Tab-separated table of N, CA and C in Angstrom:
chain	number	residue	atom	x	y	z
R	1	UNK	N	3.475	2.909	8.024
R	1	UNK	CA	2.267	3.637	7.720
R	1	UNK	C	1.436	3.675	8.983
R	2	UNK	N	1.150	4.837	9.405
R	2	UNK	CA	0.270	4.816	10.514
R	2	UNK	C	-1.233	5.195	10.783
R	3	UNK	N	-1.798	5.067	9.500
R	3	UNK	CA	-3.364	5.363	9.390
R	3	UNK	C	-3.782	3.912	9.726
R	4	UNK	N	-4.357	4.244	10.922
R	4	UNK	CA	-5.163	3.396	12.003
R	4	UNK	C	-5.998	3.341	11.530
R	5	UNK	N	-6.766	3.992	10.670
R	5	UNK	CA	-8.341	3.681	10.470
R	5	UNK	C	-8.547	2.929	9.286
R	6	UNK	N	-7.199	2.578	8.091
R	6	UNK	CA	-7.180	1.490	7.419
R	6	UNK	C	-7.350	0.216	8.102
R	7	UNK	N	-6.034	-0.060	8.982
R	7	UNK	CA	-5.815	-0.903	9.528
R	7	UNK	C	-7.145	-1.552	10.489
R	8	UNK	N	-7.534	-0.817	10.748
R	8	UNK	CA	-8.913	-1.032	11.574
R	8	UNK	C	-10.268	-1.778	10.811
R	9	UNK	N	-10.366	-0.786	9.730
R	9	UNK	CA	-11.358	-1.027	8.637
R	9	UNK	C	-11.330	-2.807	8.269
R	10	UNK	N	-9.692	-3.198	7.680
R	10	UNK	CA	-9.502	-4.276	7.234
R	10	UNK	C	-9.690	-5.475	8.543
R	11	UNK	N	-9.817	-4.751	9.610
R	11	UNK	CA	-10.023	-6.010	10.960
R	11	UNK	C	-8.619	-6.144	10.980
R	12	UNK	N	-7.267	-5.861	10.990
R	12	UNK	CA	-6.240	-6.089	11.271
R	12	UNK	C	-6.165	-5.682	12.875
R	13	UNK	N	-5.553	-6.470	13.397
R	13	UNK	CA	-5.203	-5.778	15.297
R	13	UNK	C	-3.498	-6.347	14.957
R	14	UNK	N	-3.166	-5.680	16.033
R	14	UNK	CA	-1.575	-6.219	16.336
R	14	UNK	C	-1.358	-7.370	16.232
R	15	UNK	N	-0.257	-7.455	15.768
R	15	UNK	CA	0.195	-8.790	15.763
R	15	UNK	C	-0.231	-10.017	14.260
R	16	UNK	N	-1.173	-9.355	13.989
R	16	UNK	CA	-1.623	-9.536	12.454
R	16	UNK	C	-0.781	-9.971	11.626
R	17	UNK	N	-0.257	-10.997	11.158
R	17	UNK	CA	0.566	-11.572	10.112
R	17	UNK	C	-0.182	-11.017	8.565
R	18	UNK	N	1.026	-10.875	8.075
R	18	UNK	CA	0.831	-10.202	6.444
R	18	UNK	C	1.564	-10.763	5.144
R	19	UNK	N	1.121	-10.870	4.240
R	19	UNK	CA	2.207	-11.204	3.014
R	19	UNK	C	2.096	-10.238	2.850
R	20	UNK	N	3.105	-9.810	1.706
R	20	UNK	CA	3.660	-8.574	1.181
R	20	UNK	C	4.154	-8.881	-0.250
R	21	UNK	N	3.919	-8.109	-1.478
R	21	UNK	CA	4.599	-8.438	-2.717
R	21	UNK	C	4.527	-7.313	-3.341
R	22	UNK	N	5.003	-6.880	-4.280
R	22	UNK	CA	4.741	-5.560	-5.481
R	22	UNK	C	4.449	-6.555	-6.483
R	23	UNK	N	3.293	-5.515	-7.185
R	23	UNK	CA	3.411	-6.183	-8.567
R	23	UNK	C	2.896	-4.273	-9.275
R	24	UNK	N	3.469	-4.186	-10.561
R	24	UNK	CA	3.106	-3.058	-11.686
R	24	UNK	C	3.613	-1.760	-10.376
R	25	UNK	N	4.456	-1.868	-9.794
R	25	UNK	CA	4.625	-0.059	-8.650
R	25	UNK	C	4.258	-0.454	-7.933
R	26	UNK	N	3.413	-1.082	-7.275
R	26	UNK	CA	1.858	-1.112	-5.998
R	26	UNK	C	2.840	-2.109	-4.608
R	27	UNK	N	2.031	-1.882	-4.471
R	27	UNK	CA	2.609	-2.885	-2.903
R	27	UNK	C	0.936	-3.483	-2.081
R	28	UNK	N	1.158	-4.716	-2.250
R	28	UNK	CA	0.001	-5.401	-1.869
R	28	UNK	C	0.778	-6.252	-0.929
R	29	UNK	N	-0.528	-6.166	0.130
R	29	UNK	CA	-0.445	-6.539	1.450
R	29	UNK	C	-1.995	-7.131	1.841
R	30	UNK	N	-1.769	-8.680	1.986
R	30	UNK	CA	-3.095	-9.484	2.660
R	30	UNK	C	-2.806	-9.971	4.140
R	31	UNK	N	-4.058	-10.594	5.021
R	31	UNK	CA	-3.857	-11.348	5.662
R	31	UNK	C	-3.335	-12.277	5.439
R	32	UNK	N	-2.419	-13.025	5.845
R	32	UNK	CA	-1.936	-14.152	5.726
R	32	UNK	C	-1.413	-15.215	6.644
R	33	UNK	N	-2.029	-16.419	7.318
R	33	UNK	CA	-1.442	-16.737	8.575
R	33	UNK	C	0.003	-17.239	8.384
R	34	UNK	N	0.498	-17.687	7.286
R	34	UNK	CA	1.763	-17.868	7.174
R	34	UNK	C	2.749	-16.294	6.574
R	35	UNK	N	2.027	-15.226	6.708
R	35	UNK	CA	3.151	-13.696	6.028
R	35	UNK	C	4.381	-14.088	7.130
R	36	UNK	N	5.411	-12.768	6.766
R	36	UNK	CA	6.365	-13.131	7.487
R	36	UNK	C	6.653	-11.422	8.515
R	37	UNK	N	5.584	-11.003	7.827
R	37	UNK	CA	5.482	-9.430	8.487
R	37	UNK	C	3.895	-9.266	9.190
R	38	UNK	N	4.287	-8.290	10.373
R	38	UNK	CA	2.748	-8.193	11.127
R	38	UNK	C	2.435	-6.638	11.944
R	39	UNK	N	1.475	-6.484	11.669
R	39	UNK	CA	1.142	-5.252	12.085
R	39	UNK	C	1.424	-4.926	13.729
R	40	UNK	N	1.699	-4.149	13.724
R	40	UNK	CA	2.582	-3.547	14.966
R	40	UNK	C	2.269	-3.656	16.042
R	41	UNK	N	2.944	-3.404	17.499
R	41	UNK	CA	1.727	-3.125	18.537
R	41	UNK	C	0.748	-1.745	18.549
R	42	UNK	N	1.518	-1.177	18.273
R	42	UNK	CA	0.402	0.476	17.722
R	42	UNK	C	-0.493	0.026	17.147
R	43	UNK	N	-0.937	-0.440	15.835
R	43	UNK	CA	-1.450	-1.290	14.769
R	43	UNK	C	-1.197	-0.379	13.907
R	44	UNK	N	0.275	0.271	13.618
R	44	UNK	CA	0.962	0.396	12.293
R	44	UNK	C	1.911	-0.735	11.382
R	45	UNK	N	1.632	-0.060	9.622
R	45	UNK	CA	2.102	-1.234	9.247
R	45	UNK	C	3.774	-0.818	9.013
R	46	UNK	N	3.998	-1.795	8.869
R	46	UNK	CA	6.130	-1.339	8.476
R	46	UNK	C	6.600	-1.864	6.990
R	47	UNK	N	7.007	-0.872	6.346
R	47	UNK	CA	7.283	-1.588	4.804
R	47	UNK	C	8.533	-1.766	5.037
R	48	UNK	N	9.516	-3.125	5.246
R	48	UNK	CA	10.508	-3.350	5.003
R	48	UNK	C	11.483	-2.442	4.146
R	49	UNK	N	12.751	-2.397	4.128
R	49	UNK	CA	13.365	-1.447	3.264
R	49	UNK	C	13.684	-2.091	1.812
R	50	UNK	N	13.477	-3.176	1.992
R	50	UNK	CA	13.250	-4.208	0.381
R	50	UNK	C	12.069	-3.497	-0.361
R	51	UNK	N	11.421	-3.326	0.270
R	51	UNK	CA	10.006	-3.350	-0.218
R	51	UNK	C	9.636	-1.896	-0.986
R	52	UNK	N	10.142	-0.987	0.534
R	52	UNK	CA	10.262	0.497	-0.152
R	52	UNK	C	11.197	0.651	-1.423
R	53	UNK	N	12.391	-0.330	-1.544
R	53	UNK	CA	13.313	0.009	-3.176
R	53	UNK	C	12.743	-0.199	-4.241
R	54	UNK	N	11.615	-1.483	-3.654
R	54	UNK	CA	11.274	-2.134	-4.762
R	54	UNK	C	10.307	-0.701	-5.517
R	55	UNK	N	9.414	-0.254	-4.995
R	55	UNK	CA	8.619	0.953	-5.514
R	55	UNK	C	9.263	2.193	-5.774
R	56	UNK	N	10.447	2.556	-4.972
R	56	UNK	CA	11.038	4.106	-5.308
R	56	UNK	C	10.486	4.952	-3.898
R	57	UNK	N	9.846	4.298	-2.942
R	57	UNK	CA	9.396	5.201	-1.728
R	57	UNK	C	10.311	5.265	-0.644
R	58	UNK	N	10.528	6.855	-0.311
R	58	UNK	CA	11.576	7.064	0.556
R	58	UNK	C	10.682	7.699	2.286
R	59	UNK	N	11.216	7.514	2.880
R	59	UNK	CA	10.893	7.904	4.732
R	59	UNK	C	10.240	8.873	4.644
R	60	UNK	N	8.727	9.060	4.988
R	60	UNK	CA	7.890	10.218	4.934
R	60	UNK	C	7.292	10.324	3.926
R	61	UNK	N	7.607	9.399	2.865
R	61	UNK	CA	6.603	9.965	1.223
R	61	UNK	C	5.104	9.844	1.725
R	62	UNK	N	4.428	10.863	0.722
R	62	UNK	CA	2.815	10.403	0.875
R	62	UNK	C	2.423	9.071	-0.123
R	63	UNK	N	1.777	8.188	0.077
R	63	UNK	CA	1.386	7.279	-0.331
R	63	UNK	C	-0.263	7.379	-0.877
R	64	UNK	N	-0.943	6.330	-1.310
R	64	UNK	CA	-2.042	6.276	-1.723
R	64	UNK	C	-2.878	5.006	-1.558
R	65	UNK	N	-3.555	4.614	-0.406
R	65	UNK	CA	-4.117	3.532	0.318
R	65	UNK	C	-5.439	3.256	-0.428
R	66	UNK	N	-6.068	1.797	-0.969
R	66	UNK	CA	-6.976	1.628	-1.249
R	66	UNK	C	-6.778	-0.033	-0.335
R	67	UNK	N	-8.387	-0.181	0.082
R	67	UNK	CA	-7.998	-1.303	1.079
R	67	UNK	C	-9.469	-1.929	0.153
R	68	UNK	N	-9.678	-3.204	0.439
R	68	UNK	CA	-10.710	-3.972	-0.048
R	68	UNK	C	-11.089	-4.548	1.150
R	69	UNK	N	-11.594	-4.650	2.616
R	69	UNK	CA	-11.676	-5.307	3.335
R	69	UNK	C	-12.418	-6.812	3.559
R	70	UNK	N	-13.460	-6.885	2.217
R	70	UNK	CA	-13.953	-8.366	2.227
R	70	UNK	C	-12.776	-8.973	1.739
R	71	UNK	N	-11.895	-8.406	1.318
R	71	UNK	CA	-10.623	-9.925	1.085
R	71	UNK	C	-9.444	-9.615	1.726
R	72	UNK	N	-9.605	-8.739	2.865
R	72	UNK	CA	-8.584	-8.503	3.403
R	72	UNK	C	-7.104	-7.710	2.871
R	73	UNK	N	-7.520	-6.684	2.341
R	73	UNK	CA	-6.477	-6.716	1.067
R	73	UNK	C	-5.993	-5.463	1.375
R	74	UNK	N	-5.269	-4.849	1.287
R	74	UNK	CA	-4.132	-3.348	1.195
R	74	UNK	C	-3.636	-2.975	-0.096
R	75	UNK	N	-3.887	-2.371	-1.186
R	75	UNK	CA	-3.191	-2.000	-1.899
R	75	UNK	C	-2.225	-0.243	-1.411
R	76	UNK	N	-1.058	0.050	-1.261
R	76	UNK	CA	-0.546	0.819	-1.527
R	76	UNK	C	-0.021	1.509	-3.067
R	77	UNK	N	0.037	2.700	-3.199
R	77	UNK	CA	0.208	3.476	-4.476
R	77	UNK	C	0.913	3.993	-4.143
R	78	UNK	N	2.595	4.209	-4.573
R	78	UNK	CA	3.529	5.159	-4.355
R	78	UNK	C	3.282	6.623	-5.380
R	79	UNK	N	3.862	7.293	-5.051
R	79	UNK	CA	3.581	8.512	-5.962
R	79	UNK	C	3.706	8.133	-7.342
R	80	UNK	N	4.844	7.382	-7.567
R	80	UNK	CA	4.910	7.091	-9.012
R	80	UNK	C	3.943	6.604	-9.883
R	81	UNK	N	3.498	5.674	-8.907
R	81	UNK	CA	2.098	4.749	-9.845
R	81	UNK	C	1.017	5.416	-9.576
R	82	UNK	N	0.704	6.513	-8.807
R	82	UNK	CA	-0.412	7.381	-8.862
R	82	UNK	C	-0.052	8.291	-10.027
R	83	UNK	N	1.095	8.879	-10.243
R	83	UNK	CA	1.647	9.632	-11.099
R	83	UNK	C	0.736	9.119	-12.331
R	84	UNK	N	1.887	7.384	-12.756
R	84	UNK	CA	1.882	7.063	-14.008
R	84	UNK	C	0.362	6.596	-14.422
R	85	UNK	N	-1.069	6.514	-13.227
R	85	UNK	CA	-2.252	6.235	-13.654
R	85	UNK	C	-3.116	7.613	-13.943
R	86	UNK	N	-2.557	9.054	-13.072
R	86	UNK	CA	-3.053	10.031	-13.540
R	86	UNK	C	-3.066	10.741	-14.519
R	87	UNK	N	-1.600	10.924	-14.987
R	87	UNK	CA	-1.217	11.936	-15.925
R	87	UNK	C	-1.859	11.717	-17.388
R	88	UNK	N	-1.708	10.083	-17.791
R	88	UNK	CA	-2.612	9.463	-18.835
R	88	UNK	C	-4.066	9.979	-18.958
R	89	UNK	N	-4.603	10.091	-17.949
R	89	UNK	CA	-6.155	10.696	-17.985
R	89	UNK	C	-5.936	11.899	-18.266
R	90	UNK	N	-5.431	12.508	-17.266
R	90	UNK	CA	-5.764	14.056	-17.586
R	90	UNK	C	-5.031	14.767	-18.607
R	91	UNK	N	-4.385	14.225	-19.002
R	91	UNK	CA	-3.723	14.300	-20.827
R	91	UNK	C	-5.548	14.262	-21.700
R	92	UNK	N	-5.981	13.477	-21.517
R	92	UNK	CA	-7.095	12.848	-22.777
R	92	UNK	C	-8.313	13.996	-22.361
R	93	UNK	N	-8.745	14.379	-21.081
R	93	UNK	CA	-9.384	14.847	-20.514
R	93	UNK	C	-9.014	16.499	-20.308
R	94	UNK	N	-7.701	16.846	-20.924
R	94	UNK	CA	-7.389	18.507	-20.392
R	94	UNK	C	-6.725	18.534	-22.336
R	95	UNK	N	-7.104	17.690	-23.011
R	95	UNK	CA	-6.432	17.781	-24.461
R	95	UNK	C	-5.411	17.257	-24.768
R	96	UNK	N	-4.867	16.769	-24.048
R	96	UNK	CA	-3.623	16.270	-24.418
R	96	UNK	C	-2.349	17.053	-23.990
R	97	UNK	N	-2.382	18.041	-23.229
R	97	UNK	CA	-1.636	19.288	-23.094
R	97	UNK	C	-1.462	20.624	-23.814
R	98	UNK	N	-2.244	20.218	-24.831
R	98	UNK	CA	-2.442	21.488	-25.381
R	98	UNK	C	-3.464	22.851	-24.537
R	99	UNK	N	-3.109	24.155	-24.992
R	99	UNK	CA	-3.607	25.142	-24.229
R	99	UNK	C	-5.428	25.088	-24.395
């Protein structure tokens, strides 16, 4: 992922150690001085290819970044879990699909 201005926001610089886990689709990513992954010399981040199976995200997908920076935090949203949190709303909100 190469939006610098996340990475920036959260105070991450190169070399930045990270944990990494999915939980519900998402891919969460903290500071961590013991992670085993670290932000780049660019200060891009790299999702392992474990990591991308684990969600369904393939080379180039658009993603969906929400960062919390008082806790240091990254949430990623693959399309799917943006999918599976939108469509529910705008079902209730457009009728349900009806015309």
């Amino acid at each position: 992922m190469a939006d610098s201005g996340v990475v920036r926001a959260l105070g991450w610089v190169p070399g930045t150690r990270l944990h990494i886990h999915e939980g519900a689709g998402l891919v969460v990513l903290r500071a961590d001085r013991q992670g085993v992954f670290t932000v780049t010399g660019q200060g891009h981040l790299r999702l392992p290819a474990a990591v991308r199976q684990w969600c369904g995200l393939a080379a180039g997908d658009r993603v969906l970044l929400a960062a919390c920076p008082a806790e240091g935090l990254l949430v990623v949203h693959p399309p799917a879990a943006v999918d599976a949190m939108v469509v529910p709303v705008h079902a209730a909100v457009l009728g349900g699909g009806r015309p």
